[in-house]
């Protein structure tokens, strides 16, 4: 028997949640209020009170969350009981139900499940058949539109774009003909089974007598409908969530599910978890006052007994470069001064484009970092292309970089010719570059390939020489290269949308900005490349599992916490995002800011810039309107220019002299 949970270790609201087992229950669990502990203790209490564990169902949104909940419950009850429970995602539950009864809907029980690559492959073929390639219709567009209407309980006929509708209908026919379903189908077909077949509905109602749903604020219309079908006549359903942390409306989440819970399950017991164990009072006061500006929320006020030693800071920065460099320098100093791990620090940002300056600052200071929630700036196609060209001009014998850009943009060097060059280089123990300039190798190529190779090697040699010998700014040399090769036009031509074109051009412009900022007479391209290409291991897929400072989108930060948090770019147009005004989602943007603030355990710093580069253009910025909703006495305002001119603090002086002593001791 596992160790019994101690109910006296819970606060009053948590105790009420754990002990209220029957009927509909809504647990409003504010940020950092011990939600997971409360839910697991509640399930353990069910078993202790005699509820058959086989009749307990707990639904989550991710396998990771399901495994964590199952493990924590298993620590409170005996193993047999723990194994008898069902703790899984919505989709996993649907697979179990469909394996037994999907035959009623015209499928075989051994149906296949199409995932991302399977779906894209099928859609690519259908797009070709419907001639949609000419209109640059992409599988992702079709999938997004299908998912939008289907998860809102609508049929394919509700897709307004006639071409997308036609491809979508063909896609659905093909799936069924292949006895296959996709992830949306899992929810849709299960809900249909339970709604349309009373015997199946009754079977599963009897199977699960107590149902718990975690992160309820993230459910969509279809998931809500499915839940209503699963819950039996006793309405023993417990949902746990926080409307103040509902930030996924853009992907279909319906905040109305939690706000209007009483309309789905009448007369629920509503329990508020308001005692925060994560944040300091200073941080929590800012979060509370901010979120009260949202209309239609369920009223709650988080409280804490944790008195912090650091005030919340709001810092005005000249630009994004200064913002990134200041944060990187401060992290470096705080880590050394307070003996903190890199993992104690997190930098939260609203838009992916903000990551470039932050990554550059980290790399220049040799600070390890990990990207979460977005693709690293240095992993973007156009960035890799340009850096490979620069690496080649600096060192033509770098085979990896040569292969990447050998025919980019297309210049008549075919994959066959490239393969021939690779084989030749191996046989003759030469670099690829040495192979391409070898007369003996060139004679084995066709006349067309020979001309293309010679033009390529002449181009690289000429610009490589200029980077070494010329006193011109590096960015000017790069621009000449881009103009001659037509690289920017090539990238623009291959973009499917205007937004993609602007995003890719902005990444190219960011490389130009970095070159412009680095260059001074006498500076070497080698040193520039060494500064931004330090860590090749960042190309690995498991980047999120790495150690280091966490650079994370605000959406991805939900559910996480860090001792030291920086929220950058608290500016109009970024936070709230420009789209939120047009789409009427200002409240969700405020909830996103609230989520960001409540990630901080000990210290919170918010920054905004006077100007920021957007799509290659410097734009003037204004502090976010959300800042004006937080009274000035709740934070310490710090002006960058004044800070840089101020004398060093006692701590900074101590750090300096300590480092000098260490240096002398080493000598």
XYZ file of C-alpha atoms in Angstrom:
667
model
C 0.000 0.000 0.000
C 1.335 3.370 -0.943
C 1.732 6.096 1.618
C -1.630 7.717 2.351
C -1.922 11.369 1.487
C -2.148 13.754 4.418
C -5.284 15.838 4.018
C -4.107 18.147 6.809
C -1.258 19.260 4.529
C -3.812 20.920 2.256
C -5.296 24.390 2.672
C -9.028 24.872 3.232
C -9.975 25.263 -0.439
C -7.839 22.283 -1.464
C -9.487 20.170 1.273
C -12.927 21.126 -0.003
C -11.924 20.159 -3.554
C -10.527 16.811 -2.394
C -13.581 15.960 -0.286
C -16.309 17.075 -2.729
C -16.681 13.940 -4.855
C -20.289 13.802 -6.054
C -22.078 15.919 -8.613
C -20.542 18.486 -10.957
C -17.508 20.290 -9.522
C -15.672 23.268 -11.007
C -12.237 23.882 -9.489
C -10.927 27.314 -10.443
C -7.219 26.788 -9.940
C -5.246 30.011 -10.204
C -1.614 30.055 -11.280
C 0.698 28.350 -8.789
C -2.097 27.239 -6.434
C -1.210 23.539 -6.299
C -3.667 22.327 -8.921
C -1.975 19.032 -9.767
C -1.500 18.124 -6.102
C -5.154 18.861 -5.406
C -6.417 16.777 -8.331
C -4.233 13.775 -7.537
C -5.227 13.862 -3.863
C -8.877 14.072 -4.909
C -8.564 10.939 -7.051
C -6.733 9.145 -4.241
C -9.545 10.140 -1.866
C -12.109 8.646 -4.256
C -10.365 5.289 -4.028
C -10.044 5.548 -0.251
C -13.796 6.240 -0.012
C -14.571 3.068 -1.940
C -14.941 4.280 -5.540
C -14.004 1.500 -7.949
C -10.765 2.721 -9.594
C -11.875 1.110 -12.874
C -14.657 3.682 -13.009
C -12.288 6.646 -12.660
C -11.354 8.581 -15.811
C -8.933 11.523 -15.841
C -8.502 13.434 -19.101
C -5.536 15.636 -19.982
C -4.225 17.334 -23.110
C -0.781 15.770 -23.390
C 0.707 12.350 -22.775
C 3.304 13.998 -20.547
C 0.597 15.467 -18.303
C -1.269 12.140 -18.248
C 1.855 10.220 -17.225
C 2.681 12.769 -14.526
C -0.819 12.581 -13.063
C -0.850 8.763 -13.153
C 2.551 8.603 -11.442
C 1.511 11.013 -8.700
C -1.733 9.155 -8.007
C 0.204 5.874 -7.963
C 2.290 7.315 -5.141
C -0.856 7.726 -3.035
C -2.757 4.478 -3.671
C -1.805 0.835 -4.093
C -0.435 -0.290 -7.455
C -3.437 -2.437 -8.374
C -5.802 0.496 -7.949
C -3.499 2.804 -9.857
C -3.340 0.412 -12.808
C -7.124 0.073 -12.885
C -7.717 3.809 -13.437
C -7.821 5.420 -16.878
C -5.608 8.482 -17.131
C -5.119 9.586 -20.727
C -5.593 12.290 -23.338
C -8.890 12.968 -25.091
C -7.526 11.387 -28.263
C -6.256 8.252 -26.510
C -9.666 7.693 -24.941
C -11.335 8.097 -28.319
C -9.092 5.438 -29.837
C -10.176 2.993 -27.089
C -13.839 3.671 -27.741
C -13.545 3.510 -31.512
C -11.607 0.234 -31.466
C -14.681 -1.361 -29.942
C -17.545 0.297 -31.769
C -16.414 2.141 -34.904
C -18.043 -0.570 -37.015
C -21.380 1.221 -36.454
C -20.018 4.093 -38.554
C -18.906 1.991 -41.510
C -15.245 1.536 -40.532
C -13.323 -1.605 -39.624
C -12.000 -1.831 -36.079
C -8.406 -2.108 -37.365
C -8.513 1.464 -38.739
C -5.275 3.393 -39.304
C -4.572 6.812 -37.827
C -3.122 9.398 -40.191
C -0.617 11.740 -38.573
C 1.011 14.893 -39.939
C 3.246 13.398 -42.629
C 0.542 10.959 -43.743
C -1.979 13.782 -44.049
C 0.409 16.054 -45.924
C 1.331 13.312 -48.378
C -2.300 12.560 -49.202
C -3.192 16.235 -49.505
C -0.228 16.968 -51.789
C -1.526 14.339 -54.217
C -5.071 15.674 -54.056
C -3.891 19.256 -54.527
C -2.083 18.171 -57.691
C -5.186 16.360 -58.950
C -7.369 19.417 -58.410
C -4.886 21.720 -60.085
C -4.517 23.695 -56.887
C -0.724 23.731 -57.108
C -1.024 26.598 -59.575
C -2.699 28.644 -56.834
C 0.051 27.677 -54.367
C -2.380 25.850 -52.104
C -0.459 24.033 -49.392
C -1.481 21.029 -47.260
C -1.104 23.106 -44.085
C -3.740 25.566 -45.316
C -6.228 22.785 -46.024
C -5.563 21.054 -42.692
C -5.949 24.290 -40.734
C -9.274 25.158 -42.357
C -10.628 21.599 -42.016
C -9.631 21.488 -38.357
C -11.204 24.889 -37.672
C -14.659 24.003 -38.960
C -14.693 20.405 -37.703
C -13.600 21.255 -34.159
C -16.373 23.837 -34.040
C -18.879 21.102 -34.778
C -19.361 22.132 -38.408
C -19.157 20.140 -41.630
C -16.769 20.533 -44.563
C -19.564 22.323 -46.449
C -18.993 25.300 -44.157
C -15.557 25.975 -45.670
C -15.968 29.170 -47.678
C -13.057 28.698 -50.083
C -14.427 26.442 -52.844
C -11.035 24.958 -53.757
C -10.134 24.110 -50.158
C -13.632 22.687 -49.690
C -13.270 20.446 -52.761
C -9.843 19.159 -51.685
C -11.140 18.626 -48.138
C -14.101 16.558 -49.341
C -11.796 14.431 -51.488
C -9.464 14.022 -48.494
C -12.306 12.779 -46.295
C -13.453 10.315 -48.974
C -9.911 8.994 -49.398
C -9.439 8.510 -45.664
C -12.589 6.473 -45.307
C -11.813 4.424 -48.435
C -8.481 3.532 -46.822
C -10.179 2.715 -43.476
C -8.223 5.530 -41.906
C -8.976 8.454 -39.613
C -7.052 11.551 -38.550
C -6.798 13.200 -35.119
C -9.876 15.363 -35.654
C -11.825 12.259 -36.724
C -11.011 10.582 -33.428
C -12.997 13.219 -31.544
C -15.711 13.676 -34.161
C -16.471 9.986 -34.658
C -16.419 9.200 -30.939
C -18.829 12.030 -30.175
C -21.104 10.818 -32.995
C -21.041 7.236 -31.681
C -22.006 8.290 -28.170
C -24.682 10.714 -29.382
C -26.327 8.532 -32.020
C -26.206 5.052 -30.469
C -27.955 4.821 -27.062
C -26.544 1.391 -26.208
C -22.968 2.570 -26.754
C -23.724 5.761 -24.827
C -25.037 3.763 -21.879
C -22.100 1.365 -21.935
C -19.515 4.112 -21.543
C -21.617 6.032 -19.020
C -21.558 2.932 -16.829
C -17.863 2.344 -17.524
C -16.778 5.712 -16.097
C -18.647 6.852 -13.000
C -16.230 9.675 -12.060
C -14.613 11.919 -14.675
C -11.935 14.570 -14.150
C -10.755 16.992 -16.867
C -7.524 18.939 -16.425
C -6.813 22.309 -18.119
C -10.509 22.665 -18.838
C -10.109 26.225 -20.141
C -8.327 24.753 -23.188
C -11.240 22.560 -24.348
C -12.974 23.324 -27.626
C -16.630 22.936 -28.599
C -16.185 19.372 -29.809
C -14.394 18.262 -26.631
C -17.142 19.834 -24.543
C -19.771 17.952 -26.528
C -17.816 14.718 -26.117
C -17.539 15.280 -22.361
C -21.284 15.786 -22.053
C -21.849 12.459 -23.769
C -19.381 10.672 -21.479
C -20.765 12.007 -18.196
C -23.443 9.783 -16.673
C -26.785 10.846 -15.166
C -25.219 11.414 -11.723
C -23.073 14.177 -13.264
C -19.990 13.122 -11.315
C -17.682 15.316 -13.318
C -14.885 17.516 -12.008
C -13.247 20.061 -14.298
C -10.121 21.932 -13.294
C -8.895 25.078 -14.953
C -8.446 28.821 -14.874
C -10.269 31.164 -17.211
C -7.525 33.726 -16.555
C -5.078 31.382 -18.274
C -7.188 30.707 -21.369
C -4.733 31.674 -24.131
C -5.492 29.264 -26.974
C -8.588 30.810 -28.514
C -6.670 31.122 -31.786
C -6.611 27.337 -32.100
C -10.212 26.726 -31.139
C -10.290 26.717 -27.326
C -13.637 28.011 -26.028
C -13.367 30.030 -22.834
C -17.162 29.868 -22.633
C -16.841 26.210 -21.571
C -15.474 27.284 -18.201
C -17.325 30.591 -17.925
C -20.707 28.970 -18.648
C -20.072 25.639 -16.919
C -23.400 25.917 -15.065
C -25.297 25.800 -18.363
C -23.778 22.409 -19.205
C -23.920 20.826 -15.734
C -26.470 22.549 -13.478
C -25.814 23.527 -9.869
C -22.105 22.715 -9.711
C -19.962 23.166 -6.641
C -17.521 25.956 -7.509
C -14.248 25.918 -5.554
C -11.589 28.595 -5.926
C -7.921 27.831 -5.304
C -6.479 31.285 -4.622
C -3.477 30.628 -2.363
C -0.430 30.956 -4.594
C 2.717 29.058 -3.609
C 4.893 30.191 -6.529
C 5.163 33.956 -6.801
C 6.219 36.714 -4.477
C 3.700 39.293 -3.295
C 5.281 41.903 -5.594
C 4.749 39.746 -8.683
C 1.281 38.608 -7.673
C 0.028 42.135 -7.016
C 0.897 43.099 -10.609
C -0.806 40.000 -12.002
C -3.987 40.510 -9.957
C -4.452 44.163 -10.836
C -3.812 43.481 -14.541
C -6.290 40.637 -14.984
C -9.111 42.527 -13.271
C -9.380 44.598 -16.442
C -10.831 41.605 -18.304
C -14.597 41.546 -18.631
C -16.713 38.448 -17.993
C -14.114 36.554 -15.958
C -14.801 34.495 -12.863
C -13.745 36.685 -10.004
C -10.781 35.465 -7.992
C -7.789 37.082 -6.309
C -4.587 35.188 -5.774
C -2.754 35.707 -2.493
C 0.611 34.616 -1.145
C 2.619 34.641 2.044
C 5.855 34.849 0.071
C 7.365 38.291 0.571
C 10.016 38.869 -2.075
C 13.242 40.806 -1.800
C 13.135 42.069 -5.386
C 10.751 44.672 -6.781
C 9.140 44.087 -10.147
C 11.136 46.083 -12.712
C 9.988 47.887 -15.821
C 12.919 48.876 -18.028
C 12.938 51.294 -20.948
C 15.441 50.274 -23.615
C 16.714 52.202 -26.662
C 16.325 49.206 -29.001
C 16.118 45.449 -29.249
C 19.900 45.035 -29.437
C 20.438 46.930 -26.181
C 17.550 45.008 -24.648
C 19.111 41.648 -25.530
C 22.644 42.634 -24.562
C 21.585 44.049 -21.191
C 19.638 40.918 -20.293
C 22.450 38.609 -21.392
C 25.006 40.591 -19.391
C 22.805 40.667 -16.307
C 22.118 36.936 -16.473
C 25.842 36.288 -16.760
C 26.535 38.480 -13.718
C 23.674 37.178 -11.576
C 24.637 33.591 -12.272
C 28.181 34.230 -11.106
C 27.232 36.448 -8.152
C 24.427 34.273 -6.768
C 25.766 30.892 -7.904
C 22.609 30.186 -9.910
C 22.249 27.579 -12.673
C 21.535 28.801 -16.201
C 18.169 27.062 -15.944
C 17.073 29.561 -13.296
C 16.579 32.179 -16.030
C 13.867 32.450 -18.651
C 13.274 35.090 -21.307
C 9.668 35.244 -22.545
C 8.709 36.836 -25.852
C 5.459 37.268 -27.793
C 6.643 36.996 -31.410
C 9.168 34.616 -32.960
C 11.031 37.473 -34.630
C 12.167 38.695 -31.198
C 14.382 35.656 -30.693
C 17.107 36.764 -33.140
C 18.638 39.509 -31.017
C 18.344 37.377 -27.888
C 20.095 34.414 -29.492
C 22.847 36.617 -30.853
C 23.496 38.101 -27.420
C 23.620 34.651 -25.827
C 26.008 33.298 -28.421
C 28.357 36.260 -28.237
C 28.717 35.687 -24.481
C 28.982 31.916 -24.711
C 25.832 31.546 -22.618
C 24.108 28.180 -23.184
C 20.443 28.480 -24.056
C 17.536 26.430 -25.292
C 14.657 27.464 -27.529
C 11.155 26.385 -26.551
C 7.981 27.015 -28.490
C 9.609 28.292 -31.674
C 12.286 27.490 -34.173
C 15.701 28.893 -33.489
C 16.558 31.875 -35.673
C 19.715 30.038 -36.726
C 17.721 27.013 -37.857
C 15.711 28.980 -40.422
C 16.369 28.041 -44.014
C 17.348 31.471 -45.281
C 19.620 32.118 -42.292
C 21.398 28.809 -42.775
C 21.813 29.578 -46.477
C 23.414 32.978 -45.912
C 25.658 31.750 -43.114
C 26.768 28.852 -45.325
C 27.677 31.307 -48.098
C 29.637 33.452 -45.637
C 31.352 30.365 -44.221
C 32.337 29.330 -47.737
C 33.762 32.728 -48.560
C 35.765 32.518 -45.370
C 36.722 28.857 -45.799
C 35.803 27.238 -49.143
C 36.949 23.824 -47.945
C 33.985 23.512 -45.551
C 32.132 20.702 -47.350
C 28.912 20.944 -45.324
C 28.345 24.585 -46.195
C 29.332 24.113 -49.829
C 26.796 21.332 -50.329
C 24.026 23.430 -48.826
C 24.377 26.286 -51.314
C 25.940 24.556 -54.303
C 22.737 24.925 -56.296
C 20.935 27.549 -54.242
C 19.555 29.491 -56.018
C 19.423 26.990 -58.913
C 22.432 27.475 -61.152
C 22.477 24.292 -63.246
C 24.461 22.016 -60.902
C 22.332 18.889 -60.709
C 22.178 16.357 -57.835
C 23.923 13.905 -60.180
C 26.850 16.288 -60.619
C 26.967 16.924 -56.870
C 27.057 13.165 -56.193
C 29.830 12.770 -58.728
C 31.822 15.512 -56.978
C 31.320 13.857 -53.583
C 32.538 10.495 -54.875
C 35.523 12.112 -56.578
C 36.492 14.016 -53.405
C 36.430 10.802 -51.385
C 38.393 8.807 -53.932
C 41.052 11.516 -54.269
C 41.009 12.541 -50.582
C 40.205 16.147 -51.444
C 37.700 18.659 -50.181
C 34.663 19.287 -52.368
C 35.972 22.743 -53.167
C 39.334 21.344 -54.321
C 37.385 18.866 -56.438
C 35.260 21.553 -58.102
C 38.338 23.541 -59.163
C 40.231 20.427 -60.310
C 40.616 20.442 -64.123
C 40.675 16.628 -64.197
C 37.301 16.463 -62.443
C 35.772 19.149 -64.640
C 36.644 17.217 -67.804
C 34.397 14.381 -66.561
C 31.410 16.717 -66.349
C 29.129 17.795 -69.170
C 29.878 21.129 -70.811
C 26.825 22.666 -69.170
C 27.755 21.404 -65.705
C 31.363 22.508 -66.209
C 30.246 26.062 -67.051
C 27.926 26.170 -64.041
C 30.624 24.913 -61.656
C 33.191 27.377 -62.964
C 30.734 30.254 -62.574
C 30.024 29.166 -59.007
C 33.668 28.838 -57.955
C 34.526 32.182 -59.570
C 31.665 33.831 -57.646
C 32.757 32.426 -54.270
C 36.421 33.243 -54.903
C 35.702 36.811 -55.957
C 33.518 37.657 -52.985
C 35.734 35.747 -50.585
C 38.666 37.884 -51.694
C 36.654 41.055 -51.220
C 35.654 40.108 -47.679
C 39.352 39.693 -46.845
C 40.929 42.527 -48.809
C 38.285 45.214 -49.043
C 37.714 47.985 -46.507
C 34.066 48.159 -47.507
C 31.460 47.356 -44.815
C 30.640 43.644 -44.792
C 26.926 44.321 -45.247
C 27.588 46.158 -48.529
C 29.596 43.227 -49.875
C 26.855 40.804 -48.867
C 24.198 42.959 -50.535
C 26.187 42.976 -53.798
C 26.401 39.200 -53.575
C 22.655 38.887 -52.998
C 21.924 41.163 -55.930
C 24.212 39.224 -58.267
C 22.856 35.800 -57.283
C 19.203 36.890 -57.070
C 18.919 35.094 -53.741
C 16.309 37.412 -52.215
C 14.131 37.168 -55.341
C 14.528 33.374 -55.214
C 13.298 33.254 -51.593
C 10.378 35.595 -52.316
C 9.336 33.566 -55.359
C 9.101 30.388 -53.286
C 6.947 31.907 -50.529
C 3.304 30.887 -50.461
C 1.922 33.941 -48.682
C 2.794 37.587 -48.304
C 3.293 37.028 -44.567
C 5.826 34.249 -45.228
C 7.641 36.498 -47.717
C 7.922 39.288 -45.139
C 9.040 36.867 -42.428
C 11.800 35.346 -44.550
C 12.979 38.700 -45.817
C 13.070 39.947 -42.222
C 15.391 37.064 -41.288
C 17.707 37.990 -44.176
C 17.620 41.605 -43.042
C 18.535 40.519 -39.509
C 21.732 38.946 -40.847
C 22.495 42.227 -42.615
C 21.896 44.133 -39.389
C 24.234 41.800 -37.500
C 26.953 42.329 -40.121
C 26.444 46.101 -40.040
C 26.688 46.214 -36.260
C 29.784 44.027 -36.184
C 31.844 45.664 -38.906
C 34.644 48.081 -38.225
C 37.808 48.575 -40.332
C 40.138 45.706 -39.518
C 37.424 43.352 -38.295
C 37.492 39.866 -39.839
C 34.658 37.789 -41.230
C 36.151 34.770 -39.433
C 35.554 36.356 -36.049
C 31.991 37.326 -36.922
C 31.179 33.763 -37.940
C 32.856 32.337 -34.867
C 30.669 34.529 -32.711
C 27.344 33.374 -34.111
C 28.114 29.800 -35.082
C 29.552 28.560 -31.824
C 27.236 25.681 -31.138
C 26.484 23.354 -34.027
C 24.676 21.021 -31.673
C 21.708 23.402 -31.707
C 20.605 21.702 -34.880
C 19.606 18.620 -32.884
C 15.913 17.855 -32.518
C 15.954 17.527 -28.732
C 16.869 21.142 -28.104
C 14.152 21.509 -25.448
C 15.824 18.912 -23.297
C 19.091 20.804 -23.194
C 20.330 22.853 -20.308
C 20.754 26.590 -20.414
C 18.817 29.824 -20.256
C 15.273 29.235 -21.532
C 14.213 31.388 -24.487
C 10.517 30.682 -24.743
C 7.350 32.023 -26.334
C 4.728 33.243 -23.900
C 2.283 30.597 -25.134
C 4.762 27.793 -24.536
C 5.570 29.106 -21.038
C 2.138 28.187 -19.675
C 2.475 25.567 -16.957
C 6.155 26.362 -16.333
C 7.901 28.460 -13.680
C 11.340 29.983 -13.219
C 13.110 31.857 -10.424
C 14.155 34.712 -12.732
C 11.878 35.842 -15.577
C 12.342 38.527 -18.232
C 9.354 39.498 -20.395
C 10.686 41.393 -23.393
C 8.908 43.574 -25.908
C 6.042 44.788 -23.708
C 4.978 47.173 -26.473
C 1.867 48.071 -28.415
C 1.743 45.887 -31.511
C 3.602 43.055 -29.798
C 1.772 42.716 -26.485
C -1.044 43.179 -27.204
C -0.363 41.928 -30.710
C -1.688 44.032 -33.557
C -3.987 41.202 -34.653
C -5.778 41.165 -31.309
C -7.328 44.578 -31.950
C -8.591 43.538 -35.378
C -9.874 40.182 -34.122
C -11.377 41.450 -30.894
C -9.154 39.262 -28.732
C -7.654 41.917 -26.462
C -8.782 40.045 -23.348
C -6.879 36.951 -24.460
C -3.730 39.021 -24.971
C -4.123 40.355 -21.439
C -4.485 36.774 -20.189
C -1.293 35.911 -22.062
C 0.538 38.720 -20.277
C -0.913 37.483 -16.988
C 0.426 33.995 -17.714
C 3.845 35.465 -18.444
C 3.932 37.461 -15.203
C 2.913 34.474 -13.082
C 5.788 32.338 -14.362
C 8.184 34.261 -12.074
C 8.956 32.756 -8.677
C 11.359 35.394 -7.335
C 12.206 38.159 -9.761
C 10.334 39.674 -12.693
C 11.741 42.156 -15.200
C 9.659 43.631 -18.031
C 11.217 45.575 -20.887
C 10.067 47.742 -23.752
C 12.039 49.479 -26.493
C 11.921 52.952 -27.997
C 12.496 51.374 -31.413
C 12.509 47.869 -32.823
C 13.404 46.327 -36.179
C 10.357 44.796 -37.867
C 10.649 43.246 -41.280
C 13.977 44.977 -41.711
C 12.694 48.454 -40.836
C 13.319 50.397 -37.648
C 10.002 51.382 -36.110
C 9.283 53.561 -33.128
C 7.551 51.769 -30.265
C 5.198 52.698 -27.472
C 4.921 50.934 -24.121
C 2.081 48.438 -23.993
C -1.293 49.776 -22.916
C -1.273 46.901 -20.413
C 1.556 48.631 -18.540
C -0.737 51.596 -17.884
C -3.161 49.203 -16.146
C -0.562 48.449 -13.465
C -0.157 51.282 -10.914
C 3.317 52.832 -10.932
C 3.892 52.133 -7.249
C 3.781 48.386 -7.977
C 6.983 48.362 -10.012
C 10.369 50.036 -10.166
C 10.953 51.985 -13.374
C 14.511 51.788 -14.708
C 15.746 53.948 -17.599
C 18.485 52.255 -19.586
C 20.483 55.397 -20.353
C 20.520 56.465 -16.709
C 21.405 52.948 -15.621
C 24.381 52.799 -17.972
C 25.704 56.121 -16.617
C 25.230 55.240 -12.955
C 28.217 54.202 -10.799
C 28.746 50.514 -10.140
C 26.864 49.007 -7.211
C 28.608 47.476 -4.209
C 27.835 43.996 -5.520
C 29.249 44.824 -8.953
C 32.416 46.268 -7.393
C 32.794 43.193 -5.215
C 32.435 40.970 -8.289
C 35.077 42.984 -10.135
C 37.658 42.845 -7.372
C 36.948 39.177 -6.738
C 37.592 38.397 -10.385
C 40.823 40.425 -10.271
C 41.994 38.493 -7.211
C 41.238 35.220 -8.976
C 43.161 36.395 -12.025
C 46.207 37.351 -9.965
C 46.039 34.107 -8.051
C 46.101 32.162 -11.320
C 49.240 34.007 -12.334
